[in-house]
């Protein structure tokens, strides 16, 4: 009942499998346009999961009852079929889902991970600081994001401002707008305070944090703080906004991840 997009490695000797975990308001589709084929061409078997209630996964009618722990269950289910420990790559909310999975440790005997990459991550201390910053510095965008969280429509201009730093043609904005969806109110509450990962319990492998220089939702300073808190390497993506996998400059992010994985021997 979970949507799992996959492409095999397009080389004879496959590298470590990559599991991509999306953020709020989207599904696995956000990785399919650029990242999945690009990494498959470079020898990685790639997978992108739609969390329950997202994309083509079941549970849309019960979306608001699902929290981060439920999404971590989905990740555990998706990983059960892999033959090797994967690299887990979580974007925004997906970074917290990965951390909620890794905090389980031996108690739930998860497969674990060969490495992790957190891309424009919601910090382990939650979204409140970013929310206050957005409300203070961009009140109109803050109001639009609240409308989206409440299941109401938002303007194309607000979507553009929230996700991208530079110009994006209107056809692409319309295409992404059509695939956006509400987010679980329980998950949003978890990200605020109630369901945040217990970082002291994380069984954390080698970790990378990527921040985007012009991210309107999760400032680069918050991404740097995440890296410091998790003792992870930090790299900043110049000129990019929040949706790095859909941005016209997406290769910058993909190359940063692949380069780091090469340094880890993966």
PDB file of C-alpha atoms in Angstrom:
ATOM      1  CA  UNK A   1       0.000   0.000   0.000  1.00  0.00           C
ATOM      2  CA  UNK A   2       3.061   2.262  -0.179  1.00  0.00           C
ATOM      3  CA  UNK A   3       4.194   3.873  -3.407  1.00  0.00           C
ATOM      4  CA  UNK A   4       7.880   3.150  -4.032  1.00  0.00           C
ATOM      5  CA  UNK A   5       9.453   4.558  -7.174  1.00  0.00           C
ATOM      6  CA  UNK A   6      12.616   2.759  -8.226  1.00  0.00           C
ATOM      7  CA  UNK A   7      15.243   2.684 -10.935  1.00  0.00           C
ATOM      8  CA  UNK A   8      18.077   0.143 -11.163  1.00  0.00           C
ATOM      9  CA  UNK A   9      21.699   1.210 -11.332  1.00  0.00           C
ATOM     10  CA  UNK A  10      22.702   1.739 -14.950  1.00  0.00           C
ATOM     11  CA  UNK A  11      26.194   0.361 -14.491  1.00  0.00           C
ATOM     12  CA  UNK A  12      27.487  -3.181 -14.064  1.00  0.00           C
ATOM     13  CA  UNK A  13      28.885  -2.634 -10.555  1.00  0.00           C
ATOM     14  CA  UNK A  14      26.127  -1.055  -8.481  1.00  0.00           C
ATOM     15  CA  UNK A  15      27.001   1.383  -5.711  1.00  0.00           C
ATOM     16  CA  UNK A  16      25.097   1.716  -2.429  1.00  0.00           C
ATOM     17  CA  UNK A  17      21.303   1.938  -2.789  1.00  0.00           C
ATOM     18  CA  UNK A  18      19.775   5.360  -2.171  1.00  0.00           C
ATOM     19  CA  UNK A  19      16.399   5.827  -0.464  1.00  0.00           C
ATOM     20  CA  UNK A  20      14.890   9.296  -0.925  1.00  0.00           C
ATOM     21  CA  UNK A  21      12.310  10.548   1.595  1.00  0.00           C
ATOM     22  CA  UNK A  22      10.211  13.568   0.609  1.00  0.00           C
ATOM     23  CA  UNK A  23       9.147  16.534   2.691  1.00  0.00           C
ATOM     24  CA  UNK A  24       5.747  18.013   3.509  1.00  0.00           C
ATOM     25  CA  UNK A  25       2.974  18.634   0.968  1.00  0.00           C
ATOM     26  CA  UNK A  26       4.496  16.430  -1.780  1.00  0.00           C
ATOM     27  CA  UNK A  27       5.223  12.760  -2.533  1.00  0.00           C
ATOM     28  CA  UNK A  28       7.878  10.585  -4.134  1.00  0.00           C
ATOM     29  CA  UNK A  29       7.182  12.308  -7.458  1.00  0.00           C
ATOM     30  CA  UNK A  30       9.373  15.268  -6.429  1.00  0.00           C
ATOM     31  CA  UNK A  31      12.506  13.088  -6.815  1.00  0.00           C
ATOM     32  CA  UNK A  32      11.518  11.445 -10.102  1.00  0.00           C
ATOM     33  CA  UNK A  33      12.094  14.321 -12.509  1.00  0.00           C
ATOM     34  CA  UNK A  34      15.819  14.799 -11.960  1.00  0.00           C
ATOM     35  CA  UNK A  35      17.391  12.967  -9.029  1.00  0.00           C
ATOM     36  CA  UNK A  36      16.314   9.372  -9.658  1.00  0.00           C
ATOM     37  CA  UNK A  37      17.541   9.100 -13.270  1.00  0.00           C
ATOM     38  CA  UNK A  38      20.674  11.158 -12.569  1.00  0.00           C
ATOM     39  CA  UNK A  39      21.816   8.965  -9.672  1.00  0.00           C
ATOM     40  CA  UNK A  40      20.838   5.760 -11.489  1.00  0.00           C
ATOM     41  CA  UNK A  41      23.080   6.799 -14.388  1.00  0.00           C
ATOM     42  CA  UNK A  42      25.944   7.070 -11.903  1.00  0.00           C
ATOM     43  CA  UNK A  43      25.580   3.541 -10.606  1.00  0.00           C
ATOM     44  CA  UNK A  44      23.194   3.867  -7.675  1.00  0.00           C
ATOM     45  CA  UNK A  45      20.040   1.745  -7.352  1.00  0.00           C
ATOM     46  CA  UNK A  46      17.530   4.422  -6.375  1.00  0.00           C
ATOM     47  CA  UNK A  47      14.240   4.371  -4.479  1.00  0.00           C
ATOM     48  CA  UNK A  48      11.791   7.128  -3.557  1.00  0.00           C
ATOM     49  CA  UNK A  49       9.064   6.479  -1.017  1.00  0.00           C
ATOM     50  CA  UNK A  50       5.683   8.175  -0.756  1.00  0.00           C
ATOM     51  CA  UNK A  51       4.792   8.238   2.934  1.00  0.00           C
ATOM     52  CA  UNK A  52       1.299   7.088   3.871  1.00  0.00           C
ATOM     53  CA  UNK A  53      -1.337   9.594   2.795  1.00  0.00           C
ATOM     54  CA  UNK A  54       1.047  11.082   0.206  1.00  0.00           C
ATOM     55  CA  UNK A  55       1.461  10.588  -3.521  1.00  0.00           C
ATOM     56  CA  UNK A  56      -0.065   7.279  -4.579  1.00  0.00           C
ATOM     57  CA  UNK A  57       0.294   5.624  -1.166  1.00  0.00           C
ATOM     58  CA  UNK A  58      -2.829   4.589   0.716  1.00  0.00           C
ATOM     59  CA  UNK A  59      -4.297   6.587   3.572  1.00  0.00           C
ATOM     60  CA  UNK A  60      -5.099   9.967   2.031  1.00  0.00           C
ATOM     61  CA  UNK A  61      -8.522   9.930   3.716  1.00  0.00           C
ATOM     62  CA  UNK A  62      -6.824   9.525   7.138  1.00  0.00           C
ATOM     63  CA  UNK A  63      -3.881  11.813   6.470  1.00  0.00           C
ATOM     64  CA  UNK A  64      -4.321  14.017   9.540  1.00  0.00           C
ATOM     65  CA  UNK A  65      -4.055  11.076  11.933  1.00  0.00           C
ATOM     66  CA  UNK A  66      -0.497  10.231  10.871  1.00  0.00           C
ATOM     67  CA  UNK A  67       2.591  11.493  12.690  1.00  0.00           C
ATOM     68  CA  UNK A  68       6.326  11.278  12.209  1.00  0.00           C
ATOM     69  CA  UNK A  69       6.495   7.892  13.958  1.00  0.00           C
ATOM     70  CA  UNK A  70       3.972   6.490  11.456  1.00  0.00           C
ATOM     71  CA  UNK A  71       6.076   7.822   8.600  1.00  0.00           C
ATOM     72  CA  UNK A  72       9.144   6.176  10.162  1.00  0.00           C
ATOM     73  CA  UNK A  73       7.173   2.901  10.096  1.00  0.00           C
ATOM     74  CA  UNK A  74       6.708   3.410   6.355  1.00  0.00           C
ATOM     75  CA  UNK A  75      10.426   3.913   5.882  1.00  0.00           C
ATOM     76  CA  UNK A  76      11.144   0.753   7.855  1.00  0.00           C
ATOM     77  CA  UNK A  77       8.710  -1.167   5.653  1.00  0.00           C
ATOM     78  CA  UNK A  78      10.274   0.180   2.464  1.00  0.00           C
ATOM     79  CA  UNK A  79      13.784  -0.722   3.617  1.00  0.00           C
ATOM     80  CA  UNK A  80      12.884  -4.301   4.545  1.00  0.00           C
ATOM     81  CA  UNK A  81      13.208  -5.473   0.950  1.00  0.00           C
ATOM     82  CA  UNK A  82      16.684  -4.063   0.338  1.00  0.00           C
ATOM     83  CA  UNK A  83      19.665  -6.397   0.303  1.00  0.00           C
ATOM     84  CA  UNK A  84      22.193  -3.802   1.517  1.00  0.00           C
ATOM     85  CA  UNK A  85      22.078  -0.973   4.044  1.00  0.00           C
ATOM     86  CA  UNK A  86      21.119   2.115   2.021  1.00  0.00           C
ATOM     87  CA  UNK A  87      22.016   5.753   2.078  1.00  0.00           C
ATOM     88  CA  UNK A  88      18.986   7.620   3.437  1.00  0.00           C
ATOM     89  CA  UNK A  89      18.361  11.045   1.929  1.00  0.00           C
ATOM     90  CA  UNK A  90      15.654  13.106   3.609  1.00  0.00           C
ATOM     91  CA  UNK A  91      14.438  16.510   2.470  1.00  0.00           C
ATOM     92  CA  UNK A  92      12.830  18.995   4.890  1.00  0.00           C
ATOM     93  CA  UNK A  93      10.273  16.977   6.919  1.00  0.00           C
ATOM     94  CA  UNK A  94      11.824  13.835   5.444  1.00  0.00           C
ATOM     95  CA  UNK A  95      15.007  14.539   7.415  1.00  0.00           C
ATOM     96  CA  UNK A  96      13.018  14.193  10.655  1.00  0.00           C
ATOM     97  CA  UNK A  97      11.398  10.991   9.376  1.00  0.00           C
ATOM     98  CA  UNK A  98      14.871   9.530   8.801  1.00  0.00           C
ATOM     99  CA  UNK A  99      15.946  10.584  12.288  1.00  0.00           C
ATOM    100  CA  UNK A 100      12.804   9.099  13.861  1.00  0.00           C
ATOM    101  CA  UNK A 101      13.674   5.842  12.114  1.00  0.00           C
ATOM    102  CA  UNK A 102      17.296   5.883  13.267  1.00  0.00           C
ATOM    103  CA  UNK A 103      16.449   6.653  16.892  1.00  0.00           C
ATOM    104  CA  UNK A 104      14.821   3.218  17.194  1.00  0.00           C
ATOM    105  CA  UNK A 105      18.193   1.482  17.345  1.00  0.00           C
ATOM    106  CA  UNK A 106      18.307  -2.117  18.432  1.00  0.00           C
ATOM    107  CA  UNK A 107      14.852  -1.963  20.008  1.00  0.00           C
ATOM    108  CA  UNK A 108      13.124  -2.328  16.640  1.00  0.00           C
ATOM    109  CA  UNK A 109      16.170  -3.822  14.858  1.00  0.00           C
ATOM    110  CA  UNK A 110      16.002  -1.495  11.845  1.00  0.00           C
ATOM    111  CA  UNK A 111      18.252  -2.127   8.901  1.00  0.00           C
ATOM    112  CA  UNK A 112      20.139   1.044   9.692  1.00  0.00           C
ATOM    113  CA  UNK A 113      21.926   3.069   7.048  1.00  0.00           C
ATOM    114  CA  UNK A 114      25.314   3.227   5.374  1.00  0.00           C
ATOM    115  CA  UNK A 115      25.122   7.033   5.493  1.00  0.00           C
ATOM    116  CA  UNK A 116      22.543   9.798   5.669  1.00  0.00           C
ATOM    117  CA  UNK A 117      22.087  13.123   3.909  1.00  0.00           C
ATOM    118  CA  UNK A 118      19.707  15.750   5.266  1.00  0.00           C
ATOM    119  CA  UNK A 119      18.727  18.292   2.613  1.00  0.00           C
ATOM    120  CA  UNK A 120      17.258  21.641   3.758  1.00  0.00           C
ATOM    121  CA  UNK A 121      16.236  19.774   6.918  1.00  0.00           C
ATOM    122  CA  UNK A 122      13.655  20.727   9.463  1.00  0.00           C
ATOM    123  CA  UNK A 123      16.022  21.026  12.447  1.00  0.00           C
ATOM    124  CA  UNK A 124      15.883  18.414  15.224  1.00  0.00           C
ATOM    125  CA  UNK A 125      14.677  21.223  17.521  1.00  0.00           C
ATOM    126  CA  UNK A 126      11.631  21.763  15.290  1.00  0.00           C
ATOM    127  CA  UNK A 127      10.084  24.379  13.046  1.00  0.00           C
ATOM    128  CA  UNK A 128       9.203  27.040  15.616  1.00  0.00           C
ATOM    129  CA  UNK A 129      12.314  29.199  15.084  1.00  0.00           C
ATOM    130  CA  UNK A 130      11.893  29.027  11.300  1.00  0.00           C
ATOM    131  CA  UNK A 131       8.172  29.773  11.649  1.00  0.00           C
ATOM    132  CA  UNK A 132       8.809  32.879  13.761  1.00  0.00           C
ATOM    133  CA  UNK A 133      11.481  34.072  11.320  1.00  0.00           C
ATOM    134  CA  UNK A 134       9.156  33.610   8.329  1.00  0.00           C
ATOM    135  CA  UNK A 135       6.273  35.379  10.102  1.00  0.00           C
ATOM    136  CA  UNK A 136       8.526  38.332  10.933  1.00  0.00           C
ATOM    137  CA  UNK A 137      10.398  38.681   7.652  1.00  0.00           C
ATOM    138  CA  UNK A 138       7.820  37.518   5.075  1.00  0.00           C
ATOM    139  CA  UNK A 139       4.348  37.851   6.626  1.00  0.00           C
ATOM    140  CA  UNK A 140       2.479  37.464   3.323  1.00  0.00           C
ATOM    141  CA  UNK A 141       4.266  34.195   2.559  1.00  0.00           C
ATOM    142  CA  UNK A 142       3.683  33.051   6.142  1.00  0.00           C
ATOM    143  CA  UNK A 143      -0.060  33.584   5.666  1.00  0.00           C
ATOM    144  CA  UNK A 144      -0.017  31.591   2.418  1.00  0.00           C
ATOM    145  CA  UNK A 145       1.868  28.686   4.044  1.00  0.00           C
ATOM    146  CA  UNK A 146      -0.717  28.610   6.827  1.00  0.00           C
ATOM    147  CA  UNK A 147      -3.449  28.470   4.184  1.00  0.00           C
ATOM    148  CA  UNK A 148      -1.737  25.476   2.572  1.00  0.00           C
ATOM    149  CA  UNK A 149      -1.435  23.772   5.968  1.00  0.00           C
ATOM    150  CA  UNK A 150      -5.175  24.295   6.442  1.00  0.00           C
ATOM    151  CA  UNK A 151      -5.919  22.639   3.111  1.00  0.00           C
ATOM    152  CA  UNK A 152      -6.763  25.822   1.243  1.00  0.00           C
ATOM    153  CA  UNK A 153      -5.320  26.825  -2.100  1.00  0.00           C
ATOM    154  CA  UNK A 154      -2.363  29.188  -2.333  1.00  0.00           C
ATOM    155  CA  UNK A 155      -1.237  31.504  -5.084  1.00  0.00           C
ATOM    156  CA  UNK A 156       1.272  30.361  -7.687  1.00  0.00           C
ATOM    157  CA  UNK A 157       3.431  33.296  -6.679  1.00  0.00           C
ATOM    158  CA  UNK A 158       3.553  32.110  -3.077  1.00  0.00           C
ATOM    159  CA  UNK A 159       4.487  28.599  -4.178  1.00  0.00           C
ATOM    160  CA  UNK A 160       7.287  30.015  -6.285  1.00  0.00           C
ATOM    161  CA  UNK A 161       8.573  32.171  -3.434  1.00  0.00           C
ATOM    162  CA  UNK A 162       8.429  29.313  -0.936  1.00  0.00           C
ATOM    163  CA  UNK A 163      10.190  26.718  -3.061  1.00  0.00           C
ATOM    164  CA  UNK A 164      12.521  28.530  -5.463  1.00  0.00           C
ATOM    165  CA  UNK A 165      15.013  31.344  -5.290  1.00  0.00           C
ATOM    166  CA  UNK A 166      15.291  32.167  -8.982  1.00  0.00           C
ATOM    167  CA  UNK A 167      13.076  32.194 -12.059  1.00  0.00           C
ATOM    168  CA  UNK A 168      11.040  29.087 -12.904  1.00  0.00           C
ATOM    169  CA  UNK A 169       8.794  28.981 -15.957  1.00  0.00           C
ATOM    170  CA  UNK A 170       5.040  29.121 -15.378  1.00  0.00           C
ATOM    171  CA  UNK A 171       4.397  25.688 -16.928  1.00  0.00           C
ATOM    172  CA  UNK A 172       6.559  24.002 -14.314  1.00  0.00           C
ATOM    173  CA  UNK A 173       4.989  25.996 -11.484  1.00  0.00           C
ATOM    174  CA  UNK A 174       1.524  24.916 -12.673  1.00  0.00           C
ATOM    175  CA  UNK A 175       2.656  21.282 -12.889  1.00  0.00           C
ATOM    176  CA  UNK A 176       4.053  21.285  -9.373  1.00  0.00           C
ATOM    177  CA  UNK A 177       1.046  23.189  -8.034  1.00  0.00           C
ATOM    178  CA  UNK A 178      -1.277  20.497  -9.406  1.00  0.00           C
ATOM    179  CA  UNK A 179       0.584  17.804  -7.451  1.00  0.00           C
ATOM    180  CA  UNK A 180       0.860  19.603  -4.119  1.00  0.00           C
ATOM    181  CA  UNK A 181      -1.358  18.274  -1.342  1.00  0.00           C
ATOM    182  CA  UNK A 182      -2.345  18.994   2.266  1.00  0.00           C
ATOM    183  CA  UNK A 183      -0.012  17.877   5.025  1.00  0.00           C
ATOM    184  CA  UNK A 184      -0.924  15.913   8.128  1.00  0.00           C
ATOM    185  CA  UNK A 185      -1.869  18.235  10.983  1.00  0.00           C
ATOM    186  CA  UNK A 186      -0.477  15.689  13.428  1.00  0.00           C
ATOM    187  CA  UNK A 187       2.852  15.607  11.573  1.00  0.00           C
ATOM    188  CA  UNK A 188       2.987  19.405  11.600  1.00  0.00           C
ATOM    189  CA  UNK A 189       2.374  19.319  15.360  1.00  0.00           C
ATOM    190  CA  UNK A 190       5.119  16.709  15.742  1.00  0.00           C
ATOM    191  CA  UNK A 191       7.519  18.972  13.861  1.00  0.00           C
ATOM    192  CA  UNK A 192       6.630  21.847  16.157  1.00  0.00           C
ATOM    193  CA  UNK A 193       7.324  20.079  19.422  1.00  0.00           C
ATOM    194  CA  UNK A 194       5.563  16.826  20.312  1.00  0.00           C
ATOM    195  CA  UNK A 195       7.195  14.250  18.060  1.00  0.00           C
ATOM    196  CA  UNK A 196      10.712  15.539  17.479  1.00  0.00           C
ATOM    197  CA  UNK A 197      13.556  13.007  17.341  1.00  0.00           C
ATOM    198  CA  UNK A 198      15.514  12.294  20.487  1.00  0.00           C
ATOM    199  CA  UNK A 199      18.930  13.090  19.120  1.00  0.00           C
ATOM    200  CA  UNK A 200      20.780  11.418  21.984  1.00  0.00           C
ATOM    201  CA  UNK A 201      19.260   8.094  20.873  1.00  0.00           C
ATOM    202  CA  UNK A 202      20.220   8.366  17.217  1.00  0.00           C
ATOM    203  CA  UNK A 203      22.355   5.587  15.791  1.00  0.00           C
ATOM    204  CA  UNK A 204      23.801   8.013  13.278  1.00  0.00           C
ATOM    205  CA  UNK A 205      26.133   6.841  10.484  1.00  0.00           C
ATOM    206  CA  UNK A 206      28.299   9.298   8.509  1.00  0.00           C
ATOM    207  CA  UNK A 207      26.058  12.302   7.916  1.00  0.00           C
ATOM    208  CA  UNK A 208      25.874  15.257   5.548  1.00  0.00           C
ATOM    209  CA  UNK A 209      23.669  18.329   5.898  1.00  0.00           C
ATOM    210  CA  UNK A 210      22.961  20.498   2.871  1.00  0.00           C
ATOM    211  CA  UNK A 211      21.596  23.991   3.349  1.00  0.00           C
ATOM    212  CA  UNK A 212      20.338  26.219   0.544  1.00  0.00           C
ATOM    213  CA  UNK A 213      21.661  29.776   0.512  1.00  0.00           C
ATOM    214  CA  UNK A 214      18.298  31.346  -0.414  1.00  0.00           C
ATOM    215  CA  UNK A 215      15.900  28.953   1.310  1.00  0.00           C
ATOM    216  CA  UNK A 216      12.820  30.913   2.416  1.00  0.00           C
ATOM    217  CA  UNK A 217      11.494  28.127   4.678  1.00  0.00           C
ATOM    218  CA  UNK A 218      14.521  26.587   6.396  1.00  0.00           C
ATOM    219  CA  UNK A 219      17.270  29.179   6.508  1.00  0.00           C
ATOM    220  CA  UNK A 220      20.841  28.112   5.832  1.00  0.00           C
ATOM    221  CA  UNK A 221      21.664  29.112   9.422  1.00  0.00           C
ATOM    222  CA  UNK A 222      19.147  26.513  10.671  1.00  0.00           C
ATOM    223  CA  UNK A 223      20.728  23.871   8.446  1.00  0.00           C
ATOM    224  CA  UNK A 224      24.161  24.761   9.850  1.00  0.00           C
ATOM    225  CA  UNK A 225      22.777  24.423  13.380  1.00  0.00           C
ATOM    226  CA  UNK A 226      21.429  20.976  12.457  1.00  0.00           C
ATOM    227  CA  UNK A 227      24.870  19.921  11.239  1.00  0.00           C
ATOM    228  CA  UNK A 228      26.475  21.122  14.459  1.00  0.00           C
ATOM    229  CA  UNK A 229      23.885  19.385  16.619  1.00  0.00           C
ATOM    230  CA  UNK A 230      24.303  16.084  14.753  1.00  0.00           C
ATOM    231  CA  UNK A 231      28.095  16.351  14.306  1.00  0.00           C
ATOM    232  CA  UNK A 232      27.549  16.140  10.544  1.00  0.00           C
ATOM    233  CA  UNK A 233      29.461  17.673   7.666  1.00  0.00           C
ATOM    234  CA  UNK A 234      27.843  20.832   6.309  1.00  0.00           C
ATOM    235  CA  UNK A 235      27.792  22.152   2.765  1.00  0.00           C
ATOM    236  CA  UNK A 236      25.834  25.115   1.437  1.00  0.00           C
ATOM    237  CA  UNK A 237      24.227  25.277  -1.987  1.00  0.00           C
ATOM    238  CA  UNK A 238      24.701  28.750  -3.491  1.00  0.00           C
ATOM    239  CA  UNK A 239      21.725  30.399  -5.134  1.00  0.00           C
ATOM    240  CA  UNK A 240      19.189  27.634  -4.428  1.00  0.00           C
ATOM    241  CA  UNK A 241      15.856  27.720  -2.635  1.00  0.00           C
ATOM    242  CA  UNK A 242      14.060  25.070  -0.596  1.00  0.00           C
ATOM    243  CA  UNK A 243      13.003  22.623  -3.330  1.00  0.00           C
ATOM    244  CA  UNK A 244      16.529  21.813  -4.455  1.00  0.00           C
ATOM    245  CA  UNK A 245      15.476  18.625  -6.301  1.00  0.00           C
ATOM    246  CA  UNK A 246      13.125  20.607  -8.574  1.00  0.00           C
ATOM    247  CA  UNK A 247      15.126  23.815  -8.874  1.00  0.00           C
ATOM    248  CA  UNK A 248      16.662  24.668 -12.263  1.00  0.00           C
ATOM    249  CA  UNK A 249      20.001  24.430 -10.444  1.00  0.00           C
ATOM    250  CA  UNK A 250      19.277  20.954  -9.047  1.00  0.00           C
ATOM    251  CA  UNK A 251      22.573  19.526 -10.356  1.00  0.00           C
ATOM    252  CA  UNK A 252      24.432  21.565  -7.738  1.00  0.00           C
ATOM    253  CA  UNK A 253      22.661  19.618  -4.996  1.00  0.00           C
ATOM    254  CA  UNK A 254      22.954  16.250  -6.745  1.00  0.00           C
ATOM    255  CA  UNK A 255      26.680  16.717  -7.341  1.00  0.00           C
ATOM    256  CA  UNK A 256      27.226  17.752  -3.710  1.00  0.00           C
ATOM    257  CA  UNK A 257      25.578  14.535  -2.501  1.00  0.00           C
ATOM    258  CA  UNK A 258      27.407  12.311  -4.979  1.00  0.00           C
ATOM    259  CA  UNK A 259      30.745  13.943  -4.228  1.00  0.00           C
ATOM    260  CA  UNK A 260      30.287  13.418  -0.500  1.00  0.00           C
ATOM    261  CA  UNK A 261      29.225   9.790  -1.040  1.00  0.00           C
ATOM    262  CA  UNK A 262      32.385   9.235  -3.060  1.00  0.00           C
ATOM    263  CA  UNK A 263      34.414  10.573  -0.134  1.00  0.00           C
ATOM    264  CA  UNK A 264      32.701   7.968   2.070  1.00  0.00           C
ATOM    265  CA  UNK A 265      33.568   5.181  -0.372  1.00  0.00           C
ATOM    266  CA  UNK A 266      29.906   4.658  -1.281  1.00  0.00           C
TER     267      UNK A 266
END
